[in-house]
mmCIF file of C-alpha atoms and ligand atoms in Angstrom:
data_model
loop_
_atom_site.group_PDB
_atom_site.id
_atom_site.type_symbol
_atom_site.label_atom_id
_atom_site.label_comp_id
_atom_site.label_asym_id
_atom_site.label_seq_id
_atom_site.Cartn_x
_atom_site.Cartn_y
_atom_site.Cartn_z
ATOM 1 C CA MET A 731 94.613 -27.417 85.574
ATOM 2 C CA VAL A 732 95.688 -30.844 86.823
ATOM 3 C CA PHE A 733 93.394 -32.720 89.194
ATOM 4 C CA PHE A 734 94.801 -35.210 91.693
ATOM 5 C CA SER A 735 92.793 -38.024 93.331
ATOM 6 C CA ALA A 736 90.238 -37.567 90.537
ATOM 7 C CA GLN A 737 87.184 -39.811 90.676
ATOM 8 C CA PRO A 738 84.604 -40.359 87.879
ATOM 9 C CA TYR A 739 82.212 -37.898 89.560
ATOM 10 C CA ASP A 740 84.926 -35.167 89.649
ATOM 11 C CA ILE A 741 85.438 -35.622 85.910
ATOM 12 C CA LYS A 742 81.683 -35.494 85.262
ATOM 13 C CA PHE A 743 80.950 -32.358 87.329
ATOM 14 C CA PHE A 744 84.054 -30.325 86.426
ATOM 15 C CA ASN A 745 83.632 -31.065 82.709
ATOM 16 C CA ARG A 746 79.954 -30.128 82.966
ATOM 17 C CA PHE A 747 80.708 -26.661 84.381
ATOM 18 C CA ASN A 748 84.015 -25.911 82.591
ATOM 19 C CA GLU A 749 82.593 -24.724 79.263
ATOM 20 C CA PRO A 750 82.295 -20.996 80.111
ATOM 21 C CA PHE A 751 85.768 -21.056 81.705
ATOM 22 C CA GLY A 752 87.501 -22.946 78.898
ATOM 23 C CA PHE A 753 90.258 -24.446 81.045
ATOM 24 C CA GLU A 754 92.231 -27.435 79.884
ATOM 25 C CA LEU A 755 91.383 -29.972 82.582
ATOM 26 C CA VAL A 756 93.629 -32.992 83.112
ATOM 27 C CA PHE A 757 92.406 -35.649 85.541
ATOM 28 C CA GLN A 758 94.814 -37.914 87.406
ATOM 29 C CA GLU A 759 93.720 -40.744 89.676
ATOM 30 C CA SER A 760 96.951 -40.553 91.706
ATOM 31 C CA ARG A 761 97.304 -38.738 94.992
ATOM 32 C CA LEU A 762 99.481 -35.644 95.007
ATOM 33 C CA LYS A 763 102.757 -36.534 96.720
ATOM 34 C CA PRO A 764 106.466 -35.995 95.954
ATOM 35 C CA GLY A 765 106.497 -39.063 93.660
ATOM 36 C CA THR A 766 103.571 -37.857 91.511
ATOM 37 C CA ILE A 767 104.470 -34.190 91.092
ATOM 38 C CA ASN A 768 105.657 -34.796 87.527
ATOM 39 C CA LEU A 769 101.990 -35.202 86.594
ATOM 40 C CA ALA A 770 101.612 -31.462 87.247
ATOM 41 C CA GLU A 771 104.116 -30.623 84.487
ATOM 42 C CA GLY A 772 102.963 -27.548 82.568
ATOM 43 C CA ALA A 773 100.007 -26.822 84.860
ATOM 44 C CA ASP A 774 99.106 -23.351 86.129
ATOM 45 C CA ALA A 775 96.935 -24.831 88.868
ATOM 46 C CA VAL A 776 96.571 -28.135 90.675
ATOM 47 C CA CYS A 777 93.241 -29.185 92.140
ATOM 48 C CA VAL A 778 93.420 -31.411 95.222
ATOM 49 C CA PHE A 779 91.077 -33.152 97.649
ATOM 50 C CA VAL A 780 91.029 -34.038 101.352
ATOM 51 C CA ASN A 781 93.650 -36.796 101.337
ATOM 52 C CA ASP A 782 96.258 -35.217 99.054
ATOM 53 C CA LYS A 783 99.144 -34.343 101.366
ATOM 54 C CA VAL A 784 100.409 -30.909 100.320
ATOM 55 C CA ASN A 785 103.433 -30.619 102.595
ATOM 56 C CA ALA A 786 106.495 -28.335 102.393
ATOM 57 C CA GLU A 787 108.306 -30.630 99.947
ATOM 58 C CA VAL A 788 105.306 -30.827 97.626
ATOM 59 C CA CYS A 789 104.863 -27.007 97.717
ATOM 60 C CA LYS A 790 108.513 -26.477 96.844
ATOM 61 C CA GLN A 791 108.390 -28.906 93.930
ATOM 62 C CA LEU A 792 105.094 -27.543 92.594
ATOM 63 C CA ALA A 793 106.502 -24.012 92.583
ATOM 64 C CA ALA A 794 109.624 -25.273 90.792
ATOM 65 C CA LYS A 795 107.341 -26.746 88.081
ATOM 66 C CA GLY A 796 105.736 -23.323 87.579
ATOM 67 C CA VAL A 797 102.446 -24.120 89.317
ATOM 68 C CA LYS A 798 100.861 -20.936 90.702
ATOM 69 C CA ILE A 799 97.673 -22.133 92.407
ATOM 70 C CA ILE A 800 96.619 -24.954 94.694
ATOM 71 C CA ALA A 801 92.828 -25.221 94.529
ATOM 72 C CA LEU A 802 91.238 -27.397 97.213
ATOM 73 C CA ARG A 803 87.918 -28.799 96.016
ATOM 74 C CA CYS A 804 86.748 -29.086 99.637
ATOM 75 C CA ALA A 805 86.219 -26.869 102.714
ATOM 76 C CA GLY A 806 88.805 -28.304 105.158
ATOM 77 C CA PHE A 807 92.476 -27.429 104.528
ATOM 78 C CA ASN A 808 94.315 -29.274 107.305
ATOM 79 C CA ASN A 809 96.208 -31.274 104.623
ATOM 80 C CA VAL A 810 97.984 -28.206 103.196
ATOM 81 C CA ASP A 811 101.081 -26.570 104.702
ATOM 82 C CA LEU A 812 99.928 -22.974 104.214
ATOM 83 C CA GLU A 813 103.195 -21.420 105.411
ATOM 84 C CA ALA A 814 105.197 -23.466 102.922
ATOM 85 C CA ALA A 815 102.742 -22.563 100.151
ATOM 86 C CA LYS A 816 103.127 -18.871 100.945
ATOM 87 C CA ALA A 817 106.912 -19.122 101.181
ATOM 88 C CA ASN A 818 106.917 -20.667 97.684
ATOM 89 C CA GLY A 819 104.610 -18.013 96.229
ATOM 90 C CA LEU A 820 101.668 -20.394 95.744
ATOM 91 C CA LYS A 821 98.108 -19.109 96.090
ATOM 92 C CA VAL A 822 95.811 -21.527 97.905
ATOM 93 C CA CYS A 823 92.040 -21.439 97.630
ATOM 94 C CA ARG A 824 89.232 -23.689 98.841
ATOM 95 C CA VAL A 825 85.456 -23.977 98.662
ATOM 96 C CA PRO A 826 84.463 -22.417 101.977
ATOM 97 C CA ALA A 827 80.756 -23.209 101.825
ATOM 98 C CA TYR A 828 79.086 -25.631 99.457
ATOM 99 C CA SER A 829 75.736 -26.921 100.429
ATOM 100 C CA PRO A 830 76.370 -27.233 104.183
ATOM 101 C CA GLU A 831 72.989 -28.974 104.235
ATOM 102 C CA ALA A 832 74.563 -31.940 102.411
ATOM 103 C CA VAL A 833 76.817 -32.670 105.401
ATOM 104 C CA ALA A 834 74.246 -31.736 108.050
ATOM 105 C CA GLU A 835 71.638 -34.010 106.448
ATOM 106 C CA HIS A 836 74.164 -36.872 106.299
ATOM 107 C CA ALA A 837 74.810 -36.424 110.031
ATOM 108 C CA LEU A 838 71.048 -36.817 110.524
ATOM 109 C CA ALA A 839 71.039 -39.915 108.306
ATOM 110 C CA LEU A 840 73.766 -41.441 110.496
ATOM 111 C CA ILE A 841 71.824 -40.650 113.680
ATOM 112 C CA LEU A 842 68.582 -42.135 112.373
ATOM 113 C CA THR A 843 70.258 -45.228 110.962
ATOM 114 C CA LEU A 844 72.215 -45.947 114.137
ATOM 115 C CA ASN A 845 69.207 -45.302 116.330
ATOM 116 C CA ARG A 846 66.432 -47.070 114.364
ATOM 117 C CA LYS A 847 68.785 -49.662 112.821
ATOM 118 C CA THR A 848 67.277 -49.394 109.355
ATOM 119 C CA HIS A 849 70.490 -50.860 107.866
ATOM 120 C CA LYS A 850 69.914 -54.031 109.869
ATOM 121 C CA ALA A 851 66.158 -54.093 109.256
ATOM 122 C CA TYR A 852 66.761 -53.872 105.492
ATOM 123 C CA ASN A 853 68.952 -56.969 105.502
ATOM 124 C CA ARG A 854 66.692 -58.865 107.868
ATOM 125 C CA VAL A 855 63.528 -58.332 105.876
ATOM 126 C CA ARG A 856 65.293 -59.378 102.658
ATOM 127 C CA GLU A 857 65.970 -62.693 104.385
ATOM 128 C CA GLN A 858 62.323 -62.990 105.469
ATOM 129 C CA ASN A 859 63.249 -62.346 109.081
ATOM 130 C CA PHE A 860 60.438 -60.135 110.334
ATOM 131 C CA SER A 861 61.415 -60.215 114.013
ATOM 132 C CA LEU A 862 61.929 -56.900 115.843
ATOM 133 C CA ASN A 863 64.308 -58.213 118.488
ATOM 134 C CA GLY A 864 67.445 -56.100 118.648
ATOM 135 C CA LEU A 865 65.984 -53.204 116.656
ATOM 136 C CA LEU A 866 64.805 -51.091 119.611
ATOM 137 C CA GLY A 867 65.478 -47.371 119.178
ATOM 138 C CA PHE A 868 64.671 -44.187 121.078
ATOM 139 C CA ASN A 869 62.722 -41.003 120.302
ATOM 140 C CA LEU A 870 64.908 -38.110 119.207
ATOM 141 C CA HIS A 871 62.189 -35.702 120.333
ATOM 142 C CA GLY A 872 63.139 -34.259 123.724
ATOM 143 C CA LYS A 873 66.758 -35.500 123.639
ATOM 144 C CA THR A 874 69.713 -33.175 124.210
ATOM 145 C CA VAL A 875 72.056 -32.709 121.257
ATOM 146 C CA GLY A 876 75.541 -31.256 121.776
ATOM 147 C CA VAL A 877 77.011 -29.508 118.734
ATOM 148 C CA VAL A 878 80.726 -28.674 118.640
ATOM 149 C CA GLY A 879 81.283 -25.964 116.020
ATOM 150 C CA THR A 880 78.376 -23.880 114.734
ATOM 151 C CA GLY A 881 79.797 -22.643 111.419
ATOM 152 C CA ASN A 882 78.046 -23.308 108.123
ATOM 153 C CA ILE A 883 77.459 -27.029 108.683
ATOM 154 C CA GLY A 884 76.916 -26.835 112.454
ATOM 155 C CA LYS A 885 74.267 -24.135 111.951
ATOM 156 C CA SER A 886 72.350 -26.234 109.438
ATOM 157 C CA PHE A 887 72.600 -29.264 111.735
ATOM 158 C CA CYS A 888 71.318 -27.258 114.744
ATOM 159 C CA ARG A 889 68.245 -26.168 112.765
ATOM 160 C CA ILE A 890 67.497 -29.756 111.727
ATOM 161 C CA MET A 891 67.750 -31.034 115.294
ATOM 162 C CA LEU A 892 65.589 -28.165 116.641
ATOM 163 C CA GLY A 893 63.010 -29.171 114.041
ATOM 164 C CA LEU A 894 62.979 -32.690 115.461
ATOM 165 C CA GLY A 895 62.157 -31.300 118.910
ATOM 166 C CA CYS A 896 65.616 -31.750 120.412
ATOM 167 C CA GLN A 897 67.217 -29.421 122.932
ATOM 168 C CA VAL A 898 70.366 -28.119 121.230
ATOM 169 C CA LYS A 899 73.424 -27.103 123.266
ATOM 170 C CA ALA A 900 76.423 -25.761 121.396
ATOM 171 C CA PHE A 901 80.082 -24.899 121.830
ATOM 172 C CA ASP A 902 82.001 -22.588 119.511
ATOM 173 C CA LEU A 903 84.627 -19.883 119.910
ATOM 174 C CA ILE A 904 81.959 -17.372 118.846
ATOM 175 C CA ALA A 905 78.244 -17.748 119.684
ATOM 176 C CA ASN A 906 75.878 -17.341 116.753
ATOM 177 C CA LYS A 907 73.085 -14.859 117.547
ATOM 178 C CA ASP A 908 70.678 -16.240 114.912
ATOM 179 C CA LEU A 909 70.945 -19.706 116.427
ATOM 180 C CA GLU A 910 70.441 -18.329 119.930
ATOM 181 C CA ALA A 911 67.256 -16.627 118.713
ATOM 182 C CA LEU A 912 66.063 -20.036 117.480
ATOM 183 C CA GLY A 913 66.647 -21.615 120.895
ATOM 184 C CA VAL A 914 70.208 -22.967 120.727
ATOM 185 C CA THR A 915 72.113 -22.331 123.960
ATOM 186 C CA TYR A 916 75.920 -21.995 124.194
ATOM 187 C CA HIS A 917 77.843 -23.725 126.996
ATOM 188 C CA PRO A 918 81.431 -24.673 127.868
ATOM 189 C CA LEU A 919 82.695 -27.657 125.852
ATOM 190 C CA MET A 920 82.522 -30.054 128.810
ATOM 191 C CA ASP A 921 78.790 -29.361 129.291
ATOM 192 C CA VAL A 922 78.076 -29.803 125.601
ATOM 193 C CA LEU A 923 79.855 -33.170 125.620
ATOM 194 C CA LYS A 924 77.396 -34.350 128.314
ATOM 195 C CA ALA A 925 74.485 -34.359 125.827
ATOM 196 C CA ASP A 926 72.629 -37.535 124.735
ATOM 197 C CA ILE A 927 73.953 -37.083 121.173
ATOM 198 C CA VAL A 928 77.206 -35.256 120.385
ATOM 199 C CA SER A 929 77.953 -34.149 116.816
ATOM 200 C CA LEU A 930 81.298 -32.666 115.750
ATOM 201 C CA HIS A 931 81.340 -29.807 113.217
ATOM 202 C CA CYS A 932 84.545 -27.911 114.025
ATOM 203 C CA PRO A 933 87.704 -27.913 111.879
ATOM 204 C CA LEU A 934 90.741 -30.054 112.657
ATOM 205 C CA ASN A 935 93.617 -27.954 114.023
ATOM 206 C CA ASN A 936 96.087 -27.983 116.938
ATOM 207 C CA GLN A 937 93.338 -27.113 119.438
ATOM 208 C CA THR A 938 90.841 -29.696 118.219
ATOM 209 C CA GLN A 939 93.172 -32.662 117.481
ATOM 210 C CA HIS A 940 91.873 -35.585 119.609
ATOM 211 C CA LEU A 941 89.158 -33.421 121.138
ATOM 212 C CA ILE A 942 87.484 -36.748 121.886
ATOM 213 C CA ASN A 943 90.007 -38.684 123.981
ATOM 214 C CA ASP A 944 90.105 -40.898 127.089
ATOM 215 C CA ASN A 945 89.461 -37.913 129.387
ATOM 216 C CA THR A 946 86.588 -36.354 127.468
ATOM 217 C CA ILE A 947 84.968 -39.757 126.849
ATOM 218 C CA ALA A 948 85.039 -40.374 130.631
ATOM 219 C CA MET A 949 83.026 -37.162 131.113
ATOM 220 C CA MET A 950 80.381 -37.998 128.518
ATOM 221 C CA GLN A 951 77.032 -39.598 129.348
ATOM 222 C CA PRO A 952 77.259 -43.372 129.576
ATOM 223 C CA GLY A 953 75.763 -44.663 126.331
ATOM 224 C CA VAL A 954 76.291 -41.388 124.429
ATOM 225 C CA MET A 955 75.767 -41.303 120.660
ATOM 226 C CA LEU A 956 78.830 -39.730 119.020
ATOM 227 C CA ILE A 957 78.729 -38.483 115.412
ATOM 228 C CA ASN A 958 81.740 -37.255 113.441
ATOM 229 C CA THR A 959 81.274 -35.884 109.925
ATOM 230 C CA SER A 960 84.077 -33.334 110.292
ATOM 231 C CA ARG A 961 87.629 -34.731 110.305
ATOM 232 C CA GLY A 962 88.933 -38.061 111.614
ATOM 233 C CA GLY A 963 91.653 -36.501 113.778
ATOM 234 C CA LEU A 964 89.044 -34.975 116.089
ATOM 235 C CA ILE A 965 88.640 -38.426 117.656
ATOM 236 C CA ASP A 966 91.427 -40.486 119.209
ATOM 237 C CA THR A 967 90.434 -43.780 117.575
ATOM 238 C CA LYS A 968 92.010 -46.009 120.224
ATOM 239 C CA ALA A 969 90.171 -44.095 122.974
ATOM 240 C CA ALA A 970 86.905 -44.479 121.040
ATOM 241 C CA ILE A 971 87.474 -48.244 120.766
ATOM 242 C CA GLU A 972 88.017 -48.452 124.546
ATOM 243 C CA GLY A 973 84.904 -46.295 125.080
ATOM 244 C CA LEU A 974 82.867 -48.659 122.910
ATOM 245 C CA LYS A 975 84.217 -51.742 124.684
ATOM 246 C CA SER A 976 83.325 -50.338 128.103
ATOM 247 C CA GLY A 977 79.888 -49.179 126.901
ATOM 248 C CA ARG A 978 80.659 -45.559 127.703
ATOM 249 C CA ILE A 979 80.044 -44.812 124.026
ATOM 250 C CA GLY A 980 76.690 -46.384 123.169
ATOM 251 C CA TYR A 981 76.710 -45.524 119.466
ATOM 252 C CA LEU A 982 79.387 -44.222 117.133
ATOM 253 C CA ALA A 983 78.918 -43.004 113.570
ATOM 254 C CA ILE A 984 81.838 -41.652 111.584
ATOM 255 C CA ASP A 985 82.064 -40.367 108.040
ATOM 256 C CA VAL A 986 85.732 -39.507 108.556
ATOM 257 C CA TYR A 987 88.553 -41.532 110.056
ATOM 258 C CA GLU A 988 92.018 -40.644 111.351
ATOM 259 C CA GLN A 989 93.807 -42.977 108.915
ATOM 260 C CA GLU A 990 91.331 -42.598 106.075
ATOM 261 C CA GLU A 991 93.908 -41.626 103.453
ATOM 262 C CA HIS A 992 94.985 -45.280 103.289
ATOM 263 C CA LEU A 993 91.420 -46.521 102.798
ATOM 264 C CA PHE A 994 88.727 -44.158 101.642
ATOM 265 C CA PHE A 995 87.668 -43.440 98.056
ATOM 266 C CA ARG A 996 88.973 -46.821 96.899
ATOM 267 C CA ASP A 997 87.508 -50.308 96.392
ATOM 268 C CA LEU A 998 89.527 -52.515 98.761
ATOM 269 C CA SER A 999 87.043 -55.391 98.773
ATOM 270 C CA THR A 1000 89.666 -57.917 97.612
ATOM 271 C CA THR A 1001 92.471 -56.525 99.780
ATOM 272 C CA VAL A 1002 93.626 -57.641 103.219
ATOM 273 C CA ILE A 1003 93.279 -54.445 105.237
ATOM 274 C CA GLN A 1004 96.258 -53.870 107.516
ATOM 275 C CA ASP A 1005 94.591 -51.187 109.651
ATOM 276 C CA ASP A 1006 93.520 -53.068 112.791
ATOM 277 C CA ASP A 1007 91.710 -50.061 114.279
ATOM 278 C CA ILE A 1008 89.205 -49.735 111.446
ATOM 279 C CA GLN A 1009 88.712 -53.511 111.463
ATOM 280 C CA ARG A 1010 87.954 -53.361 115.198
ATOM 281 C CA LEU A 1011 85.579 -50.425 114.692
ATOM 282 C CA MET A 1012 83.761 -52.268 111.907
ATOM 283 C CA SER A 1013 83.255 -55.263 114.211
ATOM 284 C CA PHE A 1014 81.067 -53.370 116.724
ATOM 285 C CA PRO A 1015 77.304 -53.742 116.214
ATOM 286 C CA ASN A 1016 76.748 -50.137 117.333
ATOM 287 C CA VAL A 1017 79.227 -48.497 114.959
ATOM 288 C CA LEU A 1018 78.308 -47.106 111.563
ATOM 289 C CA ILE A 1019 81.003 -46.000 109.127
ATOM 290 C CA THR A 1020 80.566 -44.187 105.827
ATOM 291 C CA ALA A 1021 83.607 -43.363 103.697
ATOM 292 C CA HIS A 1022 83.653 -39.540 103.624
ATOM 293 C CA GLN A 1023 80.425 -39.248 101.670
ATOM 294 C CA ALA A 1024 78.651 -36.534 103.689
ATOM 295 C CA PHE A 1025 79.379 -33.916 100.996
ATOM 296 C CA PHE A 1026 78.300 -36.219 98.175
ATOM 297 C CA THR A 1027 75.148 -34.661 96.713
ATOM 298 C CA ASP A 1028 74.428 -33.320 93.253
ATOM 299 C CA GLU A 1029 73.980 -29.811 94.638
ATOM 300 C CA ALA A 1030 77.279 -29.877 96.549
ATOM 301 C CA LEU A 1031 79.317 -31.242 93.609
ATOM 302 C CA SER A 1032 77.864 -28.582 91.303
ATOM 303 C CA GLN A 1033 78.762 -25.843 93.789
ATOM 304 C CA ILE A 1034 82.262 -27.261 94.343
ATOM 305 C CA ALA A 1035 82.981 -27.292 90.606
ATOM 306 C CA THR A 1036 81.692 -23.777 89.873
ATOM 307 C CA THR A 1037 83.345 -22.184 92.935
ATOM 308 C CA THR A 1038 86.708 -23.856 92.234
ATOM 309 C CA LEU A 1039 86.747 -22.929 88.536
ATOM 310 C CA ASN A 1040 85.707 -19.378 89.361
ATOM 311 C CA SER A 1041 88.407 -18.985 92.036
ATOM 312 C CA VAL A 1042 91.139 -20.281 89.732
ATOM 313 C CA GLN A 1043 90.000 -17.964 86.932
ATOM 314 C CA GLN A 1044 90.067 -14.921 89.232
ATOM 315 C CA LEU A 1045 93.459 -15.849 90.658
ATOM 316 C CA LEU A 1046 94.974 -16.352 87.209
ATOM 317 C CA LYS A 1047 93.526 -13.081 85.904
ATOM 318 C CA SER A 1048 94.147 -10.729 88.820
ATOM 319 C CA GLY A 1049 96.070 -12.699 91.433
ATOM 320 C CA ASN A 1050 93.235 -12.033 93.843
ATOM 321 C CA LEU A 1051 89.809 -13.305 94.829
ATOM 322 C CA THR A 1052 86.596 -11.394 95.488
ATOM 323 C CA ASN A 1053 85.561 -14.198 97.854
ATOM 324 C CA GLN A 1054 88.221 -13.730 100.533
ATOM 325 C CA ALA A 1055 86.921 -16.703 102.566
ATOM 326 C CA ALA A 1056 88.006 -18.892 99.665
ATOM 327 C CA LEU A 1057 91.554 -17.508 99.593
ATOM 328 C CA LEU A 1058 93.782 -19.135 102.204
ATOM 329 C CA VAL A 1059 97.155 -17.560 101.301
HETATM 330 P P1 NAI B 1819 83.059 -23.390 109.135
HETATM 331 O O1 NAI B 1819 84.398 -22.763 109.034
HETATM 332 O O2 NAI B 1819 81.883 -22.693 108.537
HETATM 333 O O3 NAI B 1819 82.704 -23.654 110.680
HETATM 334 C C1 NAI B 1819 83.601 -24.160 111.609
HETATM 335 C C2 NAI B 1819 83.170 -23.647 112.971
HETATM 336 O O4 NAI B 1819 84.003 -24.280 113.945
HETATM 337 C C3 NAI B 1819 83.336 -22.122 113.124
HETATM 338 O O5 NAI B 1819 82.150 -21.573 113.651
HETATM 339 C C4 NAI B 1819 84.502 -22.001 114.105
HETATM 340 O O6 NAI B 1819 84.406 -20.842 114.942
HETATM 341 C C5 NAI B 1819 84.348 -23.286 114.893
HETATM 342 N N1 NAI B 1819 85.547 -23.655 115.627
HETATM 343 C C6 NAI B 1819 86.838 -23.424 115.312
HETATM 344 N N2 NAI B 1819 87.648 -23.917 116.270
HETATM 345 C C7 NAI B 1819 86.843 -24.465 117.198
HETATM 346 C C8 NAI B 1819 87.089 -25.118 118.433
HETATM 347 N N3 NAI B 1819 88.318 -25.278 118.896
HETATM 348 N N4 NAI B 1819 86.017 -25.567 119.130
HETATM 349 C C9 NAI B 1819 84.757 -25.374 118.671
HETATM 350 N N5 NAI B 1819 84.468 -24.746 117.518
HETATM 351 C C10 NAI B 1819 85.502 -24.315 116.792
HETATM 352 O O7 NAI B 1819 83.211 -24.852 108.537
HETATM 353 P P2 NAI B 1819 82.061 -25.803 108.003
HETATM 354 O O8 NAI B 1819 81.815 -25.541 106.562
HETATM 355 O O9 NAI B 1819 80.907 -25.763 108.932
HETATM 356 O O10 NAI B 1819 82.790 -27.221 108.084
HETATM 357 C C11 NAI B 1819 83.147 -27.800 109.324
HETATM 358 C C12 NAI B 1819 84.081 -28.960 109.070
HETATM 359 O O11 NAI B 1819 83.368 -29.991 108.404
HETATM 360 C C13 NAI B 1819 85.251 -28.621 108.114
HETATM 361 O O12 NAI B 1819 86.349 -28.137 108.810
HETATM 362 C C14 NAI B 1819 85.543 -29.925 107.460
HETATM 363 O O13 NAI B 1819 86.616 -30.521 108.129
HETATM 364 C C15 NAI B 1819 84.285 -30.767 107.668
HETATM 365 N N6 NAI B 1819 83.650 -31.146 106.401
HETATM 366 C C16 NAI B 1819 83.390 -32.479 106.178
HETATM 367 C C17 NAI B 1819 82.774 -32.883 105.013
HETATM 368 C C18 NAI B 1819 82.423 -34.317 104.750
HETATM 369 O O14 NAI B 1819 82.102 -34.690 103.610
HETATM 370 N N7 NAI B 1819 82.451 -35.190 105.744
HETATM 371 C C19 NAI B 1819 82.436 -31.915 103.955
HETATM 372 C C20 NAI B 1819 82.697 -30.542 104.324
HETATM 373 C C21 NAI B 1819 83.307 -30.187 105.494
#
């Protein structure tokens, strides 16, 4: 099983849980792309992450190398051409639910940091600046929170925000009865976007691409707090920058970014970054960016490793999976 985009923590967690499976694991730092497919020579399965681009060409070449399985060690699968995988006889699996609380709790961390400015307070106090000017926040209690997508992560996030005394309004294609019983109310998307805080938890697909754009930003509350821990493509970055400049967006926190494959998961501290949009975003005092770390907890990494190894074992043995949510094609 050849891993692409492997980081030290992937090596640590997959090796830790591999013993009962007995796979030969090969870890490659490189992204999976046409130029790196040779690294998959002799593999039955490749294991990829969010920024490996598994397009039609890659699927064709993987199949030609004898690869049978593409295992995504993440929940989202917008980076895989599923039709091409199927056409080339490749099975594709993912980790449909691994500690949704990890992502939901990170969304909360972003909200609290942006609101109470603890990141700024930390630096100030270290420099013996004990002034409070510029650190004013607001109570979350009583505020309206709009949640787009109430699947595994959205559900966990709704419960957290209800616990803080917020009024939670949600939009999804299907309303969740358990959440309604807890007090969450479902509304059309445009009403949900009018909340004080809007948090995105839906997948990226043709319907949701640039869900947050010039038009939807114009309908949001002036000064809205916008949180995206889902996928970068949900937000039109240039529209968000304009929204921030005009003050329409009062706070923005993102753990995902449209062009993140050129930046995230790497140390670029000595590099001149060519992406002007991220540089502009980083220059706003009311923007907080984390580099796709919402999933990054011990519990989530353990779950990702065991689910992935289990799925690959089942697929190699029987060509099928008992957990159908994990099997994409
Ligand atoms: P899920 O599949 O359990 O839930 C997604 C929900 O979105 C479903 O309820 C679905 O009905 C809803 N949905 C689909 N299309 C929609 C639309 N057009 N408008 C509104 N709702 C729509 O997925 P889960 O596990 O909750 O993950 C959500 C997203 O979070 C993933 O797609 C992934 O992109 C992202 N994610 C980010 C991570 C990070 O580290 N930042 C880690 C894990 C997931």
